[in-house]
Coordinates of C-alpha atoms and ligand atoms in Angstrom, one line a residue:
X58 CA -30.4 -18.6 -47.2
X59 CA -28.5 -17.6 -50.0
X60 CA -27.0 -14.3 -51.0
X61 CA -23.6 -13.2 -52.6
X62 CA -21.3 -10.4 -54.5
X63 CA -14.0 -0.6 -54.5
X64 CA -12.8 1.9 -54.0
X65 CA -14.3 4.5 -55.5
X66 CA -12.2 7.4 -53.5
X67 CA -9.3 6.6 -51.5
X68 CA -10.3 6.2 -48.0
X69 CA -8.5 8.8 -45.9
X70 CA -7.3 7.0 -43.0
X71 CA -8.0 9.0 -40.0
X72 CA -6.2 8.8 -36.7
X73 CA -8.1 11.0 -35.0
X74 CA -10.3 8.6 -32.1
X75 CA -13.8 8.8 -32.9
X76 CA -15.7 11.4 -31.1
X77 CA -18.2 10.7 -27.7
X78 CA -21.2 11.6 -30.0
X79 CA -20.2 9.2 -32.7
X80 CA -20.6 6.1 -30.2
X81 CA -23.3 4.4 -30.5
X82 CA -24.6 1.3 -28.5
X83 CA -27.0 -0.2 -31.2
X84 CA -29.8 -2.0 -29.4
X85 CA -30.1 -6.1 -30.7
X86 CA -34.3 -5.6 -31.8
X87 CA -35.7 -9.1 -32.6
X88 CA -36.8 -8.7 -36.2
X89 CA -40.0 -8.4 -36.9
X90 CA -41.8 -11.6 -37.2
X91 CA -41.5 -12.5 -40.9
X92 CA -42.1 -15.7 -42.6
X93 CA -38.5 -16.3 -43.9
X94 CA -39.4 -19.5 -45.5
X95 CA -42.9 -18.9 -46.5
X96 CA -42.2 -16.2 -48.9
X97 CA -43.1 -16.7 -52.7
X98 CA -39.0 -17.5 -52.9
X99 CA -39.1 -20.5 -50.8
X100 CA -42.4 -21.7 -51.8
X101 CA -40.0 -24.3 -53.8
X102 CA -38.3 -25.5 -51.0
X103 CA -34.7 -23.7 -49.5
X104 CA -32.5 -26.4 -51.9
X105 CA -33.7 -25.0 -55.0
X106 CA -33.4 -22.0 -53.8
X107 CA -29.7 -22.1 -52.9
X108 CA -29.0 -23.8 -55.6
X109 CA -29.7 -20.9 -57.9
X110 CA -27.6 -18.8 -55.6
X111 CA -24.6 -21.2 -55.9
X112 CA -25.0 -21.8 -59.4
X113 CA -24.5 -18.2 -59.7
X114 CA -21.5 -18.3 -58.1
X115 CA -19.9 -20.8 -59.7
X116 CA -20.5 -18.7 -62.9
X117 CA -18.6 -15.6 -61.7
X118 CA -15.7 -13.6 -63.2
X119 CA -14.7 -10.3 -62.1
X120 CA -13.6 -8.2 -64.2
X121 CA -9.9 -6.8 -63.4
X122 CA -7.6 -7.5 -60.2
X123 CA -7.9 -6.7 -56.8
X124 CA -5.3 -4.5 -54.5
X125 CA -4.5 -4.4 -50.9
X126 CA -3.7 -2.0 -48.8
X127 CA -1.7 -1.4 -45.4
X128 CA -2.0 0.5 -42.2
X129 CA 0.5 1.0 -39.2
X130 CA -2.3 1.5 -36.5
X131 CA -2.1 -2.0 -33.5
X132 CA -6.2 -0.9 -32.0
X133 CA -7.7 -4.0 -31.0
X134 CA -10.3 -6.2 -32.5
X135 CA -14.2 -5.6 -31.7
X136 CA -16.9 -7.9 -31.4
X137 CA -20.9 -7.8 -32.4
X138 CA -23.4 -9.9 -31.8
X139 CA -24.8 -11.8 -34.5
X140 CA -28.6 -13.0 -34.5
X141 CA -30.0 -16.1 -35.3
X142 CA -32.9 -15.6 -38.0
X143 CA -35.6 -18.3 -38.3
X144 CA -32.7 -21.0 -38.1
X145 CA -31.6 -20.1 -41.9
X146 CA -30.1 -17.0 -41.8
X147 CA -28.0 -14.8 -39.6
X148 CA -27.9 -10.8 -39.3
X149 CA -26.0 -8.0 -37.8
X150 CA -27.4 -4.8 -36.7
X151 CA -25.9 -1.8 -38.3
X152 CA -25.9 2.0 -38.1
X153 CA -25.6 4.6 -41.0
X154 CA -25.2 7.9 -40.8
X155 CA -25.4 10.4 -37.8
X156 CA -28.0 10.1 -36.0
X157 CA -27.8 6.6 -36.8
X158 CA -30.1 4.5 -38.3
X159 CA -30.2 0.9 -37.6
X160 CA -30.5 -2.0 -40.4
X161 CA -30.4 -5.4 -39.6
X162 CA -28.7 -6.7 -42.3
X163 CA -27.8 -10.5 -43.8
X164 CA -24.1 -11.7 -42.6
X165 CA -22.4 -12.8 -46.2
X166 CA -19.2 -13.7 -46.6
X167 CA -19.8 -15.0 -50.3
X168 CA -20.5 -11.6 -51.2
X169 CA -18.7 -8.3 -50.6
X170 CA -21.4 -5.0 -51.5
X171 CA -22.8 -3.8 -48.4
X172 CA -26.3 -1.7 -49.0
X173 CA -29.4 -1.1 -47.3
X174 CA -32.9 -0.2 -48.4
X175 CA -34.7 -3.4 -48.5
X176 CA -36.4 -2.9 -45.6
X177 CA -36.3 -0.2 -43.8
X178 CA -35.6 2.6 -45.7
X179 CA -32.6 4.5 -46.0
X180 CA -32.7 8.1 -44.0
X181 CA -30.0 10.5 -45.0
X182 CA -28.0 12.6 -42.3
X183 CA -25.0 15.1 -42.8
X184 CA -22.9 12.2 -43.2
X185 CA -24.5 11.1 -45.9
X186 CA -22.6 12.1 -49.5
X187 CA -23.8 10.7 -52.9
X188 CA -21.2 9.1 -55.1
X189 CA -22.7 9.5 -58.4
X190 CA -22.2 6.4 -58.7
X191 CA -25.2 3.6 -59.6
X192 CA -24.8 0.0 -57.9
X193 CA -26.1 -3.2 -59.3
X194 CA -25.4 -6.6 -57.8
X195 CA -27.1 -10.1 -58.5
X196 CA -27.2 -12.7 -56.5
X197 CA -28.8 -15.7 -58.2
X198 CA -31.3 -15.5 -56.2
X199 CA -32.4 -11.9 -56.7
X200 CA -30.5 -8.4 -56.8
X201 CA -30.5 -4.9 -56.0
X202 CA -29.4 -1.7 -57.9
X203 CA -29.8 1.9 -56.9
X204 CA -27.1 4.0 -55.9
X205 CA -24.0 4.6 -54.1
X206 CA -23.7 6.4 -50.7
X207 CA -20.2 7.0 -48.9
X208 CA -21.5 7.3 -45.3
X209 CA -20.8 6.6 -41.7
X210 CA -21.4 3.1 -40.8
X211 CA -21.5 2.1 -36.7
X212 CA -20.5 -1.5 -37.2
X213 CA -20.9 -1.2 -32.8
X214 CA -19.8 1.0 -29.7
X215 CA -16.2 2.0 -31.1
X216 CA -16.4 0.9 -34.0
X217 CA -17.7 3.6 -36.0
X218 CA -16.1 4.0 -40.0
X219 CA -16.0 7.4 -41.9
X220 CA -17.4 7.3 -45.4
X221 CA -18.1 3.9 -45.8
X222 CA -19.3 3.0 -49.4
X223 CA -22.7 1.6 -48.7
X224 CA -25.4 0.2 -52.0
X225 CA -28.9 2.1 -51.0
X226 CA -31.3 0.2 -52.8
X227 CA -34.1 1.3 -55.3
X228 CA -34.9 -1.8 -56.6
X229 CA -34.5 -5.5 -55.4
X230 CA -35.6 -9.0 -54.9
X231 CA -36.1 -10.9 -52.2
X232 CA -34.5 -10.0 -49.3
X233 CA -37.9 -10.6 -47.0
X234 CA -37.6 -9.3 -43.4
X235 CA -34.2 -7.7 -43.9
X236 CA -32.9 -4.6 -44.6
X237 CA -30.1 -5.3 -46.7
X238 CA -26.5 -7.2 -46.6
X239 CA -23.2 -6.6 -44.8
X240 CA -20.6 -7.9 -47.5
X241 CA -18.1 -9.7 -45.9
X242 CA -16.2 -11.3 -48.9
X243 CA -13.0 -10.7 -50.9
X244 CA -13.5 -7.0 -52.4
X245 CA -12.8 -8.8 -55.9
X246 CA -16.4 -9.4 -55.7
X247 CA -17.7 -6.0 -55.8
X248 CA -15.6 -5.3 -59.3
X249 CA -18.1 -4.3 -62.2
X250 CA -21.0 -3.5 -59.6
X251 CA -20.5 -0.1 -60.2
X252 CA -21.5 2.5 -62.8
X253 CA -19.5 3.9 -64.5
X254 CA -16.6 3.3 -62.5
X255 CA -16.7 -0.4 -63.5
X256 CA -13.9 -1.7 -62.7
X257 CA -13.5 -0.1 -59.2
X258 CA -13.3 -2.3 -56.3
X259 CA -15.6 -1.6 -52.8
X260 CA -13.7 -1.5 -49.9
X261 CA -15.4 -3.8 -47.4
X262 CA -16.2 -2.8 -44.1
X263 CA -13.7 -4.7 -42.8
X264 CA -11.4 -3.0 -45.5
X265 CA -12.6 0.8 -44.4
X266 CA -11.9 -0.5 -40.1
X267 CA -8.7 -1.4 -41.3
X268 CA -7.8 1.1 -43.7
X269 CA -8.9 3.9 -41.0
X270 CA -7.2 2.4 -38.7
X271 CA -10.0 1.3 -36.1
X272 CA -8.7 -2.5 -36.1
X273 CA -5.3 -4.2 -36.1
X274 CA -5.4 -6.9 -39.1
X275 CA -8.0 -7.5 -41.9
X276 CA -9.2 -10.8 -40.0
X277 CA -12.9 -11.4 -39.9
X278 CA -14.0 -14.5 -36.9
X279 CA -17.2 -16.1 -37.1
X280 CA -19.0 -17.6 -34.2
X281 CA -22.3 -19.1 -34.9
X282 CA -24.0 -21.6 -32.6
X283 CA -26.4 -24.1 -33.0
X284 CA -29.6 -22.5 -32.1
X285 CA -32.5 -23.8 -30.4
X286 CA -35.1 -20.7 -31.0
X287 CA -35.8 -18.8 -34.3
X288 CA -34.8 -15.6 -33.3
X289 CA -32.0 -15.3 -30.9
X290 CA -28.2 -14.2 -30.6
X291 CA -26.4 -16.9 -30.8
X292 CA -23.3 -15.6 -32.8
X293 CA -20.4 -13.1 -32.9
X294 CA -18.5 -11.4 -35.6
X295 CA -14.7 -10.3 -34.7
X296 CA -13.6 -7.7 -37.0
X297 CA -9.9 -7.6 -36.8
X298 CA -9.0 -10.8 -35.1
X299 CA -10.3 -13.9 -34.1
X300 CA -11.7 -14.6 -30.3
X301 CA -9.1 -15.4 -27.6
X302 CA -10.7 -18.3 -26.5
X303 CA -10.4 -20.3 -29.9
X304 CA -7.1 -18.8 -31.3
X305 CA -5.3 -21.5 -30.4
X306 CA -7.1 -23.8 -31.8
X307 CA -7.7 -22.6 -35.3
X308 CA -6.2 -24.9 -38.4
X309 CA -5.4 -22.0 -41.6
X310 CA -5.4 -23.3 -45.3
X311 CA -4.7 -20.8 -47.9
X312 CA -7.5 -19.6 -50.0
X313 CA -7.4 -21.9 -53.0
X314 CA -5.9 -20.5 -56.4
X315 CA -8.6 -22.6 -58.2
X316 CA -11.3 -20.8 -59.6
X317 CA -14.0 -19.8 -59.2
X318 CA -13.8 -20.5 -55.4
X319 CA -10.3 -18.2 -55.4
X320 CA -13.1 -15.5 -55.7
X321 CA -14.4 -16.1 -52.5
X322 CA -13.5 -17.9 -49.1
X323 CA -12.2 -20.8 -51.2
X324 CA -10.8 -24.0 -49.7
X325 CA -8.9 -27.6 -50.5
X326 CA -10.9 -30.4 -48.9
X327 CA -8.3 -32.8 -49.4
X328 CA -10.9 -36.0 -48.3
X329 CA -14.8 -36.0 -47.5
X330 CA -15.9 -38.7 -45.9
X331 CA -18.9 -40.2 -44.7
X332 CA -17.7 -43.3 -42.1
X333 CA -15.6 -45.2 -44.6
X334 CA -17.3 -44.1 -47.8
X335 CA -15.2 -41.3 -49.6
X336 CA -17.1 -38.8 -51.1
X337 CA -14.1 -37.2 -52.9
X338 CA -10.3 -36.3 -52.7
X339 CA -8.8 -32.9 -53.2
X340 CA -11.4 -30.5 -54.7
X341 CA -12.3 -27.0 -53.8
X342 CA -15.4 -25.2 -52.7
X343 CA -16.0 -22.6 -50.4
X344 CA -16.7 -21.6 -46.7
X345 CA -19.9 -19.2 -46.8
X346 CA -21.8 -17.0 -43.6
X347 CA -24.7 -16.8 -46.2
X348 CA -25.5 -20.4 -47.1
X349 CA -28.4 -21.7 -44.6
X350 CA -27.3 -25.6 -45.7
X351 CA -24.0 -27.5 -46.6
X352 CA -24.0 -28.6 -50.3
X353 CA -21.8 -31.2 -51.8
X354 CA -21.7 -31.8 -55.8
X355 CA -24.2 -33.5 -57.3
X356 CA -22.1 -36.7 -58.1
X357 CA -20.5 -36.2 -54.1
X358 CA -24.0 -36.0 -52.7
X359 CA -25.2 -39.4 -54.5
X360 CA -22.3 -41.4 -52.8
X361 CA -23.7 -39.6 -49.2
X362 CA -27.6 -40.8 -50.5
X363 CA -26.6 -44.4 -51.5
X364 CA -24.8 -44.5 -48.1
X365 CA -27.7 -44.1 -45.8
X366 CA -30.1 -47.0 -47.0
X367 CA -33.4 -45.8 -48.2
X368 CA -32.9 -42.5 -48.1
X369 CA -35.0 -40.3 -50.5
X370 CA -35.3 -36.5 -51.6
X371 CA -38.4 -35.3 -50.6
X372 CA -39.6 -33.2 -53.5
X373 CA -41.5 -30.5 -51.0
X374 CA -38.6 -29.3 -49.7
X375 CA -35.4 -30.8 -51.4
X376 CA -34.1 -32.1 -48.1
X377 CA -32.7 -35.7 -48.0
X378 CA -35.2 -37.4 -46.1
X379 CA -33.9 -40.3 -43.6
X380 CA -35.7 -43.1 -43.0
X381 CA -36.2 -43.5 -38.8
X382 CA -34.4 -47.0 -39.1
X383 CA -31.3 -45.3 -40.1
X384 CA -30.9 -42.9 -37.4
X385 CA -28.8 -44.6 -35.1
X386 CA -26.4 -45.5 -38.3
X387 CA -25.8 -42.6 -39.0
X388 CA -21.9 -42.1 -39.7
X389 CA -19.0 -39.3 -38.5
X390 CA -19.2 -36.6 -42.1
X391 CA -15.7 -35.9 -42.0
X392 CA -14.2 -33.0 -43.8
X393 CA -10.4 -33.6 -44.0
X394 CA -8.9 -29.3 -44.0
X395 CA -5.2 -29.0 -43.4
X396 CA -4.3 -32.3 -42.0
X397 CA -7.2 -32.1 -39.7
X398 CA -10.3 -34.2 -39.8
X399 CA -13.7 -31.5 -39.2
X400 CA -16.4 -33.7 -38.2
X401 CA -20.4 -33.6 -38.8
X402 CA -21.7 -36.0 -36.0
X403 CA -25.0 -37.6 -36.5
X404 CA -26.6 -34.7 -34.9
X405 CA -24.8 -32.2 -36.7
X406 CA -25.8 -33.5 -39.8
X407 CA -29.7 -34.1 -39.3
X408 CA -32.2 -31.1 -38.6
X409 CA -33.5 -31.4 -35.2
X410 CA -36.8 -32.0 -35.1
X411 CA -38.1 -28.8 -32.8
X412 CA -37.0 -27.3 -36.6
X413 CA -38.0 -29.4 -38.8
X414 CA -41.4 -27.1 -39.7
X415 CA -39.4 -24.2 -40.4
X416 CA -37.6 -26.2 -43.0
X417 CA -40.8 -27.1 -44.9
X418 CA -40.8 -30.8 -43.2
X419 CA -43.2 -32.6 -42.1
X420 CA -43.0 -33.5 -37.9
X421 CA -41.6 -37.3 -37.3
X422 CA -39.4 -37.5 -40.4
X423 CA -35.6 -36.7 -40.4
X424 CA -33.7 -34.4 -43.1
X425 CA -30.2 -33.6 -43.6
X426 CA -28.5 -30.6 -43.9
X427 CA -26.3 -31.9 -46.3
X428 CA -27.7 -31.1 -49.5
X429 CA -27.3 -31.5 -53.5
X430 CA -25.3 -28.5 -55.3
X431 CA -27.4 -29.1 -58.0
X432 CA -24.5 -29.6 -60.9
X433 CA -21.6 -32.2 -61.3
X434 CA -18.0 -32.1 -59.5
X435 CA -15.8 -30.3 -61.1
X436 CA -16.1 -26.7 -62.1
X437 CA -13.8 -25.3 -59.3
X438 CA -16.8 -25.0 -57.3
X439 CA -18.2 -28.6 -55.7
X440 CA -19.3 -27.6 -52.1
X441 CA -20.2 -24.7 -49.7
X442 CA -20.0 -25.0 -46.2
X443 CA -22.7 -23.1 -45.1
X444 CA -24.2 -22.1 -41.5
X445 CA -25.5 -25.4 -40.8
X446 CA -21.3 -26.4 -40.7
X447 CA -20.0 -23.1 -38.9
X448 CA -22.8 -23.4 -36.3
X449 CA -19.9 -26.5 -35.5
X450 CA -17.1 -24.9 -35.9
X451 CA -15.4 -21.6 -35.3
X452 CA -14.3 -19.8 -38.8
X453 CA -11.8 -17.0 -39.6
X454 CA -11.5 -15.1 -42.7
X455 CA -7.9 -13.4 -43.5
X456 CA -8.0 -10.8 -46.2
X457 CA -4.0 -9.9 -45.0
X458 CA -3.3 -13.7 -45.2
X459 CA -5.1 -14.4 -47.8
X460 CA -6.4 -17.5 -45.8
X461 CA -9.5 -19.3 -44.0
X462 CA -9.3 -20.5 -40.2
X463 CA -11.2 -23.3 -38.8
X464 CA -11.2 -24.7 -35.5
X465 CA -13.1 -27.0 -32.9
X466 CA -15.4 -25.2 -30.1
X467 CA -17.7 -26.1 -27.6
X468 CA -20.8 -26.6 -29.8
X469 CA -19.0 -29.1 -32.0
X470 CA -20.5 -32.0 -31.0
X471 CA -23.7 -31.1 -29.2
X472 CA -27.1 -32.2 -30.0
X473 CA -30.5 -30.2 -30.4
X474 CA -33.8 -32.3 -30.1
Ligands
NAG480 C1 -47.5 -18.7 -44.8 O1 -48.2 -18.0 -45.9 C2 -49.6 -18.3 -45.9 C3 -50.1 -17.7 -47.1 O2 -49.6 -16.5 -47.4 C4 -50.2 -17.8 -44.6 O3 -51.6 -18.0 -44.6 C5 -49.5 -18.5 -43.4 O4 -50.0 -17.9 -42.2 C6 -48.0 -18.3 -43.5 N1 -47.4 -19.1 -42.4 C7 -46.6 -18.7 -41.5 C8 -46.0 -19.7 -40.6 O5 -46.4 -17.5 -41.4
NAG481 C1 -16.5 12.0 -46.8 O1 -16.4 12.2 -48.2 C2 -17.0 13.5 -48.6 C3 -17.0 13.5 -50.1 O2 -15.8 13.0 -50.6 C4 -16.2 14.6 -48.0 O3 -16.7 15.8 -48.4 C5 -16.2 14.4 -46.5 O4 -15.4 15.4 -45.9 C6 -15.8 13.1 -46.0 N1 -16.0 12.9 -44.6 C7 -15.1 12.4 -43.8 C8 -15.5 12.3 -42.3 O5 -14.0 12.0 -44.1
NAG482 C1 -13.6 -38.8 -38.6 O1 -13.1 -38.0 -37.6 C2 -13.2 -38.5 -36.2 C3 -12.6 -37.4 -35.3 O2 -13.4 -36.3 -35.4 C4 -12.4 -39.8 -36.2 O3 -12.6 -40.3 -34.9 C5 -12.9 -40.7 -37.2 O4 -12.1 -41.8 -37.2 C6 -12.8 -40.1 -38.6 N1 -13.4 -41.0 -39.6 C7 -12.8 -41.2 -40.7 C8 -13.4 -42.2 -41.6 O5 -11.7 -40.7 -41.0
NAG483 C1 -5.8 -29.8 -52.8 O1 -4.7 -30.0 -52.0 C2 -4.0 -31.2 -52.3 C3 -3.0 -31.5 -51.2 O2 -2.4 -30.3 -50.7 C4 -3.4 -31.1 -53.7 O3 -2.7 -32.3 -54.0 C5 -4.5 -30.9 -54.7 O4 -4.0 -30.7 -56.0 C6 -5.4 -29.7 -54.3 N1 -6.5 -29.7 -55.1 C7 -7.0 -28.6 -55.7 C8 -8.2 -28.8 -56.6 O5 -6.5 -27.5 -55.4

């Protein structure tokens, strides 16, 4: 679905290894068994409702600059499981505080304010420590505010952070069945969430591990899967490097300079097309954890539509309904990213139909994920490849690098009934 979004103290970066009673093995719970997309948000169908999260996006401006920082520290990268939840959303199960309490909590990389509260409630410890600081973020398609903790956070076994600035919420808006979000973005997106230190910037988890020297780069990798079951593991976050097994593999672009997607994971698509229709040349959009869908511009997506003959929106759900003749035309989606071509087969591009309910549809008729933005090319902001596209491929996010990493894996080109 849709969500996005300092330092308020210098992090001290300890060297000190984390003591025996600070590891913590967090058990994976399934989630309780919500209704995700039968909530009073989605009664409108999940396009409308990412569109008002993008729309949001597109409209931010932060409000000074960002800084980095530098350690000296080589530890190695760790790796957490990521769950699959209700095929539009995945979470990571966190700990704060000592004894730890454990949050599942929404994987966004298009925002960067991690806070819990939403859900299950958050329980102070002796590592808790107010800021005095009040935190207010919104997301387009809701928001939180309450205040600022600095606490510890066990992102898994080893990976524990010291005073981790962490949103508790008092007050928010549809976050159904979760207990919060992990902020995985550029840190320029937490400017102005504070109060009164305004234009302080939120270190990021990933920030904190790095800063406290617990991993060796500020490299975030993304593994999510296509999933067959609404409530499974089917993903892993790296923090501090990317999985052996794809490095290889992975094509960087830098983060565009064109804004607004230079806010976030931004990108250059420098050709989309769809068989031998172009969609567009050379624009920019952004690669985001906490999109369910992939959206192209408005004027993009109409070149997709008049491409697949007899295609329609279905005005339940916003999907782009396929008409069952068309199936086996279906063309290659290709999404040309550093010289490489990054392909949506047919079957990455439809929803299969043991998921079609989920997403509002009716049995026996085909949707894409490819959706409509819901505004015109050309605001800086004209697509977001969302978990329907990094279910295909494996994605790297490089705050050091200032860069996003894509590459090919096994799931690429396999097909779900
Ligand atoms: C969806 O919501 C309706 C009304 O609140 C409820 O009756 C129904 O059981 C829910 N469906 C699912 C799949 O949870
Ligand atoms: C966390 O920050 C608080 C308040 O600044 C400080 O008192 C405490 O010692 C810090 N804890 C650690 C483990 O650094
Ligand atoms: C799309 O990419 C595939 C390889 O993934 C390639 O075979 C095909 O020719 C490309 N299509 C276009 C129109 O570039
Ligand atoms: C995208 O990249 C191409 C080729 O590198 C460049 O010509 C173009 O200006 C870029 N477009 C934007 C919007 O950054």
């Amino acid at each position: 679905m849709h969500f996005l979004a300092l330092l308020l103290l210098a992090v001290p970066a300890l060297s000190h290894p984390a003591k025996r009673d600070d590891l913590l093995t967090l058990p994976i719970v399934p989630l309780s068994p919500c209704t995700f997309l039968n909530s009073t948000s989605h009664l409108l169908g999940l396009v409308p409702y990412e569109q008002q999260r993008i729309q949001s996006m597109r409209t931010y401006t932060p409000d000074s600059t960002s800084k980095s920082r530098v350690a000296d520290a080589r530890p190695s990268a760790k790796t957490i499981p990521a769950i699959n939840y209700q095929y539009v959303q995945y979470t990571a199960v966190i700990g704060v505080g000592s004894p730890a309490t454990t949050y599942n909590l929404v994987i966004d990389t298009g925002s960067s304010n991690t806070f819990v509260g939403t859900g299950k409630k958050y329980v102070k410890t002796k590592t808790s420590h107010t800021t005095n600081q009040q935190v207010y973020v919104s997301y387009g398609t809701g928001y939180f505010g309450g205040e600022e903790y600095l606490d510890q956070v066990t992102l898994g076994a080893g990976l524990v952070l010291r005073n981790q600035s962490i949103g508790v919420a008092s007050s928010f808006a549809q976050f159904p069945g979760v207990d919060g979000i992990l902020g995985l973005g550029p840190s320029i997106l937490t400017q102005g969430t504070l109060y009164p230190s305004l234009n302080s910037e939120i270190p990021t988890v990933l920030d904190t591990a790095f800063t406290q020297r617990q991993v060796p780069d500020r490299v975030l990798g993304v593994n999510f899967a296509p999933t067959s079951s609404s409530n499974s593991v089917n993903g892993a976050l790296t923090f501090g490097g990317v999985e052996e097994r794809y490095a290889a593999g992975i094509t960087y672009v830098p983060v565009t300079r064109t804004l607004p997607s230079g806010y976030y994971w931004g990108i250059n698509v420098s050709s989309l097309d769809y068989g031998r229709t172009n969609l567009f040349k050379n624009d920019v959009g952004i690669v985001d954890t906490g999109t369910t869908l992939v959206y192209i511009a408005d004027d993009y997506f109409h070149k997709y539509k008049a491409a697949i003959p007899g295609s329609t929106i279905d005005p339940i759900t916003g999907l782009l309904e396929i008409p069952p003749a068309q199936l086996s035309s279906i063309q290659s989606l290709n999404f040309s990213i550093g010289g490489r071509a990054f392909t949506l087969s047919s079957g990455a591009q439809l929803i299969p139909q043991s998921e079609v309910t989920a997403f509002g549809g009716r049995t026996g008729h085909y949707y894409s994920y490819v959706g409509p933005m819901g505004s015109d090319s050309g605001a800086g902001f004209d697509f977001v490849l969302g978990q329907k596209f990094l279910e295909r491929f494996y994605s790297v996010y490089d705050s050091t690098r200032n860069r996003v990493g894509l590459s090919y894996t096994e799931y690429t080109f396999t097909t779900t009934a």
